[in-house]
Short mmCIF file of C-alpha atoms in Angstrom, two decimals:
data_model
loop_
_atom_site.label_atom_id
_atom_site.label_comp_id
_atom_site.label_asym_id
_atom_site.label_seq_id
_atom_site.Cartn_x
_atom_site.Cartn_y
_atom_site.Cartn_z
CA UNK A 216 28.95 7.81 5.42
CA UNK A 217 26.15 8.19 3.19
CA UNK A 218 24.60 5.14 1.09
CA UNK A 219 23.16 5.18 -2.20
CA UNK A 220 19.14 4.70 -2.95
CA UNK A 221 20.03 1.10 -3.63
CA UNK A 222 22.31 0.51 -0.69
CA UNK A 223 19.18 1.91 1.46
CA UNK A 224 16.29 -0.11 0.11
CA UNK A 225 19.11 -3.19 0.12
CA UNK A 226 19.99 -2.43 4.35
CA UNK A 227 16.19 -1.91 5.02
CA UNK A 228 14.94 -5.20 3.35
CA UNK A 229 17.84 -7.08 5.03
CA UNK A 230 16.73 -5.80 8.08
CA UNK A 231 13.00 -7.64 7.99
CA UNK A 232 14.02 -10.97 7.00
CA UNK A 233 12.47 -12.09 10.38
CA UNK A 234 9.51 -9.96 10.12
CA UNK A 235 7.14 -12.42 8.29
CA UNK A 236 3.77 -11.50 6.51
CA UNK A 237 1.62 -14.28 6.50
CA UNK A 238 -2.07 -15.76 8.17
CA UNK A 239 -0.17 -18.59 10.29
CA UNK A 240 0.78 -18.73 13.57
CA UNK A 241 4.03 -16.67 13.12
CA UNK A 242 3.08 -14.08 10.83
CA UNK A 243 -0.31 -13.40 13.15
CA UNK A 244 2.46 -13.51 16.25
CA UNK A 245 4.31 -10.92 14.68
CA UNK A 246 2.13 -8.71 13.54
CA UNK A 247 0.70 -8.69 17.61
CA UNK A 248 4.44 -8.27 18.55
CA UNK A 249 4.80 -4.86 17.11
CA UNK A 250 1.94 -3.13 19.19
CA UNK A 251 2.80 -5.29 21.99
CA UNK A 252 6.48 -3.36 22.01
CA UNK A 253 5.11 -0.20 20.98
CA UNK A 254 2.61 -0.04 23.86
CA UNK A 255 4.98 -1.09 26.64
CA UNK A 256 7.64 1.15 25.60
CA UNK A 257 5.54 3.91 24.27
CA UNK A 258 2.34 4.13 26.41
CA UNK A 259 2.09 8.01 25.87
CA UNK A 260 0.79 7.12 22.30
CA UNK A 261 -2.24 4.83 22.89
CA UNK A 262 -3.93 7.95 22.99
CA UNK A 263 -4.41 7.89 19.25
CA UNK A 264 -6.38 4.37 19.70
CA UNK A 265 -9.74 4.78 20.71
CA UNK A 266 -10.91 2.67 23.07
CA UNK A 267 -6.81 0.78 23.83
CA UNK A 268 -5.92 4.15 25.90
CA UNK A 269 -5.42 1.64 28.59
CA UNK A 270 -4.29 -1.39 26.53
CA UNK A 271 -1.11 -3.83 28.32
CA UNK A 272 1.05 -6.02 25.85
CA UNK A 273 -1.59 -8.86 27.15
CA UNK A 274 -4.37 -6.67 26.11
CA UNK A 275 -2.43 -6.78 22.75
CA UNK A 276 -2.30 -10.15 22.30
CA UNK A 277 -6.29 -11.25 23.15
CA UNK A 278 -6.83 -8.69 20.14
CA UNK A 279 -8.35 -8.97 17.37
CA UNK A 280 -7.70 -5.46 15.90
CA UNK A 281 -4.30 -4.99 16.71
CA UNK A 282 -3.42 -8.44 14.78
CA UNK A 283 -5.45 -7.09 11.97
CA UNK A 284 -3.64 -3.37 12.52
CA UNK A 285 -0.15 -4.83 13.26
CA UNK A 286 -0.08 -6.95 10.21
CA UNK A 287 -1.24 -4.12 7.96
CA UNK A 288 1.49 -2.55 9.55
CA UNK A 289 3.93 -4.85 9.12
CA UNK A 290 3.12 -4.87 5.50
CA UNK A 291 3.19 -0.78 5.18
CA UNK A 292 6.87 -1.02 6.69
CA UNK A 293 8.30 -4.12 3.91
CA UNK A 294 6.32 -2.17 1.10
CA UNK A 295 7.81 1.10 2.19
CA UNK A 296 11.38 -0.79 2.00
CA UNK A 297 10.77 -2.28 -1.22
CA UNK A 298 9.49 0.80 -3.32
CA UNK A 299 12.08 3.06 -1.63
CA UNK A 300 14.01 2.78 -5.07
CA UNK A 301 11.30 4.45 -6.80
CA UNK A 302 11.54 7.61 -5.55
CA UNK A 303 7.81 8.90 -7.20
CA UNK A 304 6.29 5.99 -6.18
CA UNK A 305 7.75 6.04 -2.28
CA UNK A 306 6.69 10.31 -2.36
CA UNK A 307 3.66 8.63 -3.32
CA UNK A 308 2.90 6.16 -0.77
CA UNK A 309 3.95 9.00 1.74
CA UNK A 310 1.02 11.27 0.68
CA UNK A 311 -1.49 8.20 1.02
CA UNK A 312 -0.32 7.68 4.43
CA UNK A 313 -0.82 11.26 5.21
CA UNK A 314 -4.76 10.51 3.66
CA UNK A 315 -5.73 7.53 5.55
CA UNK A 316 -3.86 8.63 9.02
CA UNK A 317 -5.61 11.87 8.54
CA UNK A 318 -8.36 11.28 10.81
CA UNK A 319 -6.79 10.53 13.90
CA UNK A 320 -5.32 13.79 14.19
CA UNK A 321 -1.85 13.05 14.97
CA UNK A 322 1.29 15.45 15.61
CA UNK A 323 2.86 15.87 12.67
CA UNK A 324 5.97 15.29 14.70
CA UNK A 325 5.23 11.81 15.08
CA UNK A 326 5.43 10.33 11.41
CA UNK A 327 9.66 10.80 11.78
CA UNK A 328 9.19 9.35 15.23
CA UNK A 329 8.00 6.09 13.98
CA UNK A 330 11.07 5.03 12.66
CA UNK A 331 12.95 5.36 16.19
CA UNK A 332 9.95 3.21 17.66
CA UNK A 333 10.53 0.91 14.40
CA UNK A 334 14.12 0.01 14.52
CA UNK A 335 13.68 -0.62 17.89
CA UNK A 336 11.13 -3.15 17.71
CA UNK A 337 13.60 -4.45 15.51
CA UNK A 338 16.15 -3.94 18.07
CA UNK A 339 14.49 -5.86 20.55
CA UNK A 340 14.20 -8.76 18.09
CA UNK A 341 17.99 -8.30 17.92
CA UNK A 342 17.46 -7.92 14.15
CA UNK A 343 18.70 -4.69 13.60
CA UNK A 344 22.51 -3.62 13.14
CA UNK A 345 23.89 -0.04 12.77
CA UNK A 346 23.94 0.31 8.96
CA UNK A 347 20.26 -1.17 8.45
CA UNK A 348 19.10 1.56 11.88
CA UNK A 349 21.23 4.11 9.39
CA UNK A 350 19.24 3.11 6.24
CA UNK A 351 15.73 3.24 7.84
CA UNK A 352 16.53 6.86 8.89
CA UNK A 353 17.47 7.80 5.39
CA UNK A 354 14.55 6.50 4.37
CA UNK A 355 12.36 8.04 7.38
CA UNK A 356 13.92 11.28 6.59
CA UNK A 357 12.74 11.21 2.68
CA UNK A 358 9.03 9.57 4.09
CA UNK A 359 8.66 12.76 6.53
CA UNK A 360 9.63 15.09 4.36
CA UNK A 361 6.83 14.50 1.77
CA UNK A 362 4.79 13.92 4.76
CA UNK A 363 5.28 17.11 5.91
CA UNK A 364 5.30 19.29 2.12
CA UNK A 365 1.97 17.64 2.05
CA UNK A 366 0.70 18.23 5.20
CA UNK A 367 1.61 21.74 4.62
CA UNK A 368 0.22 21.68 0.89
CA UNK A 369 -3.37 20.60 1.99
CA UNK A 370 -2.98 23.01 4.76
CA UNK A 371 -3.21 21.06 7.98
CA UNK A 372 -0.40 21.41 11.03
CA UNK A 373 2.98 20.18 9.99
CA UNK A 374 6.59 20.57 10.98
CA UNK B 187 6.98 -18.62 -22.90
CA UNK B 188 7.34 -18.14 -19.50
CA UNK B 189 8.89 -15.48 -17.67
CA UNK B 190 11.11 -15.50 -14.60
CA UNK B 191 8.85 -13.29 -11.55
CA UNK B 192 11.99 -10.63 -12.25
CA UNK B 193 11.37 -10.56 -15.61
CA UNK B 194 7.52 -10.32 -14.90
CA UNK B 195 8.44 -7.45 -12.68
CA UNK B 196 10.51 -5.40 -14.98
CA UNK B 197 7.81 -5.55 -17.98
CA UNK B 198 4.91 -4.26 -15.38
CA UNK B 199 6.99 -1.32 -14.63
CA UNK B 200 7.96 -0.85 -17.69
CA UNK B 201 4.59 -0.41 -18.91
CA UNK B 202 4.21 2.45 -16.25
CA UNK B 203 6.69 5.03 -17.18
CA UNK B 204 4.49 7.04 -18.46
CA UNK B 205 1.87 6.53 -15.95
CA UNK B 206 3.08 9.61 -13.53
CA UNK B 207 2.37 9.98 -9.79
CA UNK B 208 2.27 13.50 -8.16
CA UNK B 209 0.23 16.02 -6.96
CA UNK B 210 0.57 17.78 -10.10
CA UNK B 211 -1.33 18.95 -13.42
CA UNK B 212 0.16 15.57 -15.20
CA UNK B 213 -0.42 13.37 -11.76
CA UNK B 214 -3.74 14.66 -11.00
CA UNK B 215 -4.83 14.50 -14.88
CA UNK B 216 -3.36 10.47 -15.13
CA UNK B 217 -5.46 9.90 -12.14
CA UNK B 218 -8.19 10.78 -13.84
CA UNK B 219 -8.00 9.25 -17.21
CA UNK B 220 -7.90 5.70 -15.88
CA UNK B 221 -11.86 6.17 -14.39
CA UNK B 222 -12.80 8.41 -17.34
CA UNK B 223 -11.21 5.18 -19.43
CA UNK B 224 -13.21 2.86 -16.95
CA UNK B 225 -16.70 4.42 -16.95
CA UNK B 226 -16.67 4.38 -20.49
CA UNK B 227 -15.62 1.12 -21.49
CA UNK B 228 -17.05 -0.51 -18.96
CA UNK B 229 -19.81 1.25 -17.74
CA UNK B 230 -21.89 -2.07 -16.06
CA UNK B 231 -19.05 -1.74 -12.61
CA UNK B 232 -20.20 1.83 -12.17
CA UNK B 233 -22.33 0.41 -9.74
CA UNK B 234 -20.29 -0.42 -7.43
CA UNK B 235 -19.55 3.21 -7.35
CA UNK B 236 -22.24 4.82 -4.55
CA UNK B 237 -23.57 7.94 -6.24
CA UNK B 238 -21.43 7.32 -9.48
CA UNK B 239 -23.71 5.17 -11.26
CA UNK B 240 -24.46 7.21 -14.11
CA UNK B 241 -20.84 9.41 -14.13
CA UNK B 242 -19.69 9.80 -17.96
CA UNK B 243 -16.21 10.63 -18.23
CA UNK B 244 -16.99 14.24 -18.31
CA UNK B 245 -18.34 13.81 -14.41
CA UNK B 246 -15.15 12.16 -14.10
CA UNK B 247 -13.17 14.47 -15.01
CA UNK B 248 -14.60 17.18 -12.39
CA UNK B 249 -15.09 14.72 -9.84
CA UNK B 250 -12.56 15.45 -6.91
CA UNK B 251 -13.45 11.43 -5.42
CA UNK B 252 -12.13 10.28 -8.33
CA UNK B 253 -9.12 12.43 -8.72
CA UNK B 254 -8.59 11.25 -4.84
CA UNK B 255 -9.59 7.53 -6.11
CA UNK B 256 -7.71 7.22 -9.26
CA UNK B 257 -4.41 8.36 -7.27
CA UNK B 258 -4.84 5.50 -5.09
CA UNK B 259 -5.77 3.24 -7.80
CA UNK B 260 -2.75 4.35 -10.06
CA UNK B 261 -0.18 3.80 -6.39
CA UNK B 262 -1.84 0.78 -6.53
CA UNK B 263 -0.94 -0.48 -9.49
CA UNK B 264 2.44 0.91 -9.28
CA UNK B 265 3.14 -0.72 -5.93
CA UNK B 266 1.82 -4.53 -7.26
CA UNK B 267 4.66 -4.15 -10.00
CA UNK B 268 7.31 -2.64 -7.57
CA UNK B 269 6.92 -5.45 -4.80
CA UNK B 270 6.35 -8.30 -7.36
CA UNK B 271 9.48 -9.86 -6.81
CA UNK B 272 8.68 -10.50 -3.06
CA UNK B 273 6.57 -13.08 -2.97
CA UNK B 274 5.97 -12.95 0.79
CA UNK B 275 5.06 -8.96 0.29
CA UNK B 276 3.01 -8.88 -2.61
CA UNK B 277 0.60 -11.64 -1.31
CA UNK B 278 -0.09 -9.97 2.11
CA UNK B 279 -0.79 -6.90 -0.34
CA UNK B 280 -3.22 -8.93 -2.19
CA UNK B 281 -4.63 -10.07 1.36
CA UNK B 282 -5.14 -6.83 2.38
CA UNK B 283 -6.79 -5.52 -0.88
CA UNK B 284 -9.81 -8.20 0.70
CA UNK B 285 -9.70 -6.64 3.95
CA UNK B 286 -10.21 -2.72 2.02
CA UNK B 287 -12.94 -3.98 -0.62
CA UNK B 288 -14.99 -6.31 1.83
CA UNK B 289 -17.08 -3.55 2.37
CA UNK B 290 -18.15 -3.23 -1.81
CA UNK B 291 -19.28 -6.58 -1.73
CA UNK B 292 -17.38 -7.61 -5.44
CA UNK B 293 -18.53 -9.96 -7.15
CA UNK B 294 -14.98 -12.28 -6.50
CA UNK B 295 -14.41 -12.66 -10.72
CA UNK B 296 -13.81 -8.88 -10.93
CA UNK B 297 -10.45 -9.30 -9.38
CA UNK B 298 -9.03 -10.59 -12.40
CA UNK B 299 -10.37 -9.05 -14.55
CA UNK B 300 -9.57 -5.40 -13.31
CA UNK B 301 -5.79 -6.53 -14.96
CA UNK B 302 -7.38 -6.97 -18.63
CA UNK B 303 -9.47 -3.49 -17.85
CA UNK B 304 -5.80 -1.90 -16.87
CA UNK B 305 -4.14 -3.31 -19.47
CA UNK B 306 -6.81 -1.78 -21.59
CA UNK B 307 -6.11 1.52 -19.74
CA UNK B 308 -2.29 1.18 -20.67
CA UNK B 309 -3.32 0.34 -24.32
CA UNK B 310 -5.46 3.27 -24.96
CA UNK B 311 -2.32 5.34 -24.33
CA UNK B 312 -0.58 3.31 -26.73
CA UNK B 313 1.89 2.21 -23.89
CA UNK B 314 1.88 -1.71 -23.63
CA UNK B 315 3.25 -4.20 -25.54
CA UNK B 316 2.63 -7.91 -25.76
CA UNK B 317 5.39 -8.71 -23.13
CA UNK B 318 3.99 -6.47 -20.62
CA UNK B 319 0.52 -7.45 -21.33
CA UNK B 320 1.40 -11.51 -20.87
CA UNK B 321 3.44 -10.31 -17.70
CA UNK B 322 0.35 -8.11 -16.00
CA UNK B 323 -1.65 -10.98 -16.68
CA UNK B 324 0.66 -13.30 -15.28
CA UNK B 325 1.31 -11.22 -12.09
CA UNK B 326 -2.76 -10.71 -12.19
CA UNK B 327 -3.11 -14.63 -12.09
CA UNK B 328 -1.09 -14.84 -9.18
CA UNK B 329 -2.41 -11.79 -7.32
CA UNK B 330 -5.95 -13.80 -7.91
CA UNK B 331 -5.55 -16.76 -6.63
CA UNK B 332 -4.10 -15.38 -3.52
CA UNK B 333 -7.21 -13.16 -2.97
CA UNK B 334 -9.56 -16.16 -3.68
CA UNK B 335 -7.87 -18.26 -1.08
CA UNK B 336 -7.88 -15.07 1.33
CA UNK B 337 -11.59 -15.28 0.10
CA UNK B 338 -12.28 -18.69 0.92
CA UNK B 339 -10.29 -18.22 4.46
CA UNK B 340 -12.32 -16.23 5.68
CA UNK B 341 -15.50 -17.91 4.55
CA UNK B 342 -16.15 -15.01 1.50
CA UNK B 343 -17.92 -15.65 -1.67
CA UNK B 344 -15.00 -16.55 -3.93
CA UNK B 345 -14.61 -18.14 -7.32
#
């Protein structure tokens, strides 16, 4: 089944209506809660945060910078659902990613890879269904593949 | 009159259509204009720009930081229209605009009035109306006061 542009913003934004942005309590609990999932079920990747190699979920939450990081990130993942229906302003977006994430040297294999860590954070907020997990792979696929033209276009390692 | 935050929405992007994003002649050339239109009409905030204090628009216009910086500036401005209609979203993007221009030490009034220096922007291309101007400064206002109270929060000089 494939879904329009409209049906895939309209899935993805659905599927954050219990991901809140905000500097209370809950939106500083979930911003923590994304690293805290990321780095227990993903501990291979805390390479790419200096100075967390080692970091627990407990770690997670006494920290300052991953509440600042995870809300940032929290707020790159709604934006990314609600300018997916501008399609030069979501290629967009992509390439700035690929400027400010340039630094840490990633592999370029991991910017598709996000979106299977992504819905299942979601997952394990049981927030996600099938059709929203479809949509943010639609979208992952069209956010990678700018990624990657761009990677390639500035000529740095891609896939 | 006052508009509805979806009718605010649709005149900001409206007023973009012809303000182009891409990595090409037209996208790199828009980025640009809106510092060359900056430095020039408002030379007194070149200041804030390390090593640009005396750039003309000519410097501008070879200047690769400001290619780089007026691409970001332009997503920017793009993105503030697009998420406009979530409330939630577009303040933790004001929110984080603090955290990225703590380090320039603003004075806090600038915030506001960057919209009237856009909106001068869009009107030396002869591409705003009256509409979208009232609706940039009404999502301005709002974007504002969020960033003042962000200010204020975290004990900031703030107006």
């Amino acid at each position: 089944m494939s879904m329009s542009r409209a049906e895939i913003a309209k899935h993805c934004k659905e599927s954050l209506k219990n991901i809140h942005l905000g500097t209370d309590d809950e939106g500083v609990q979930t911003a923590k809660d994304f690293y805290k999932y990321f780095f227990t079920n993903f501990p291979d990747l805390r390479k790419y945060f200096k100075g967390a190699e080692g970091f627990t979920a407990d770690d997670v939450q006494k920290s300052e910078r991953f509440e600042k990081q995870g809300s940032r990130l929290q707020l790159a993942v709604h934006t990314l659902a609600e300018i997916f229906e501008n399609e030069m302003v979501f290629k967009a977006y992509a390439r700035e990613m690929v400027h400010r994430h340039r630094v840490f040297k990633m592999d370029p294999a991991l910017w598709i890879a996000f979106f299977t860590v992504y819905t299942g954070f979601l997952n394990s907020r049981g927030a996600v269904n099938d059709q929203q997990k479809a949509a943010w792979m639609a979208l992952g696929k069209e956010f990678d593949s700018e990624i990657q033209s761009f990677l390639k276009h500035l000529g740095l390692p891609h896939v």
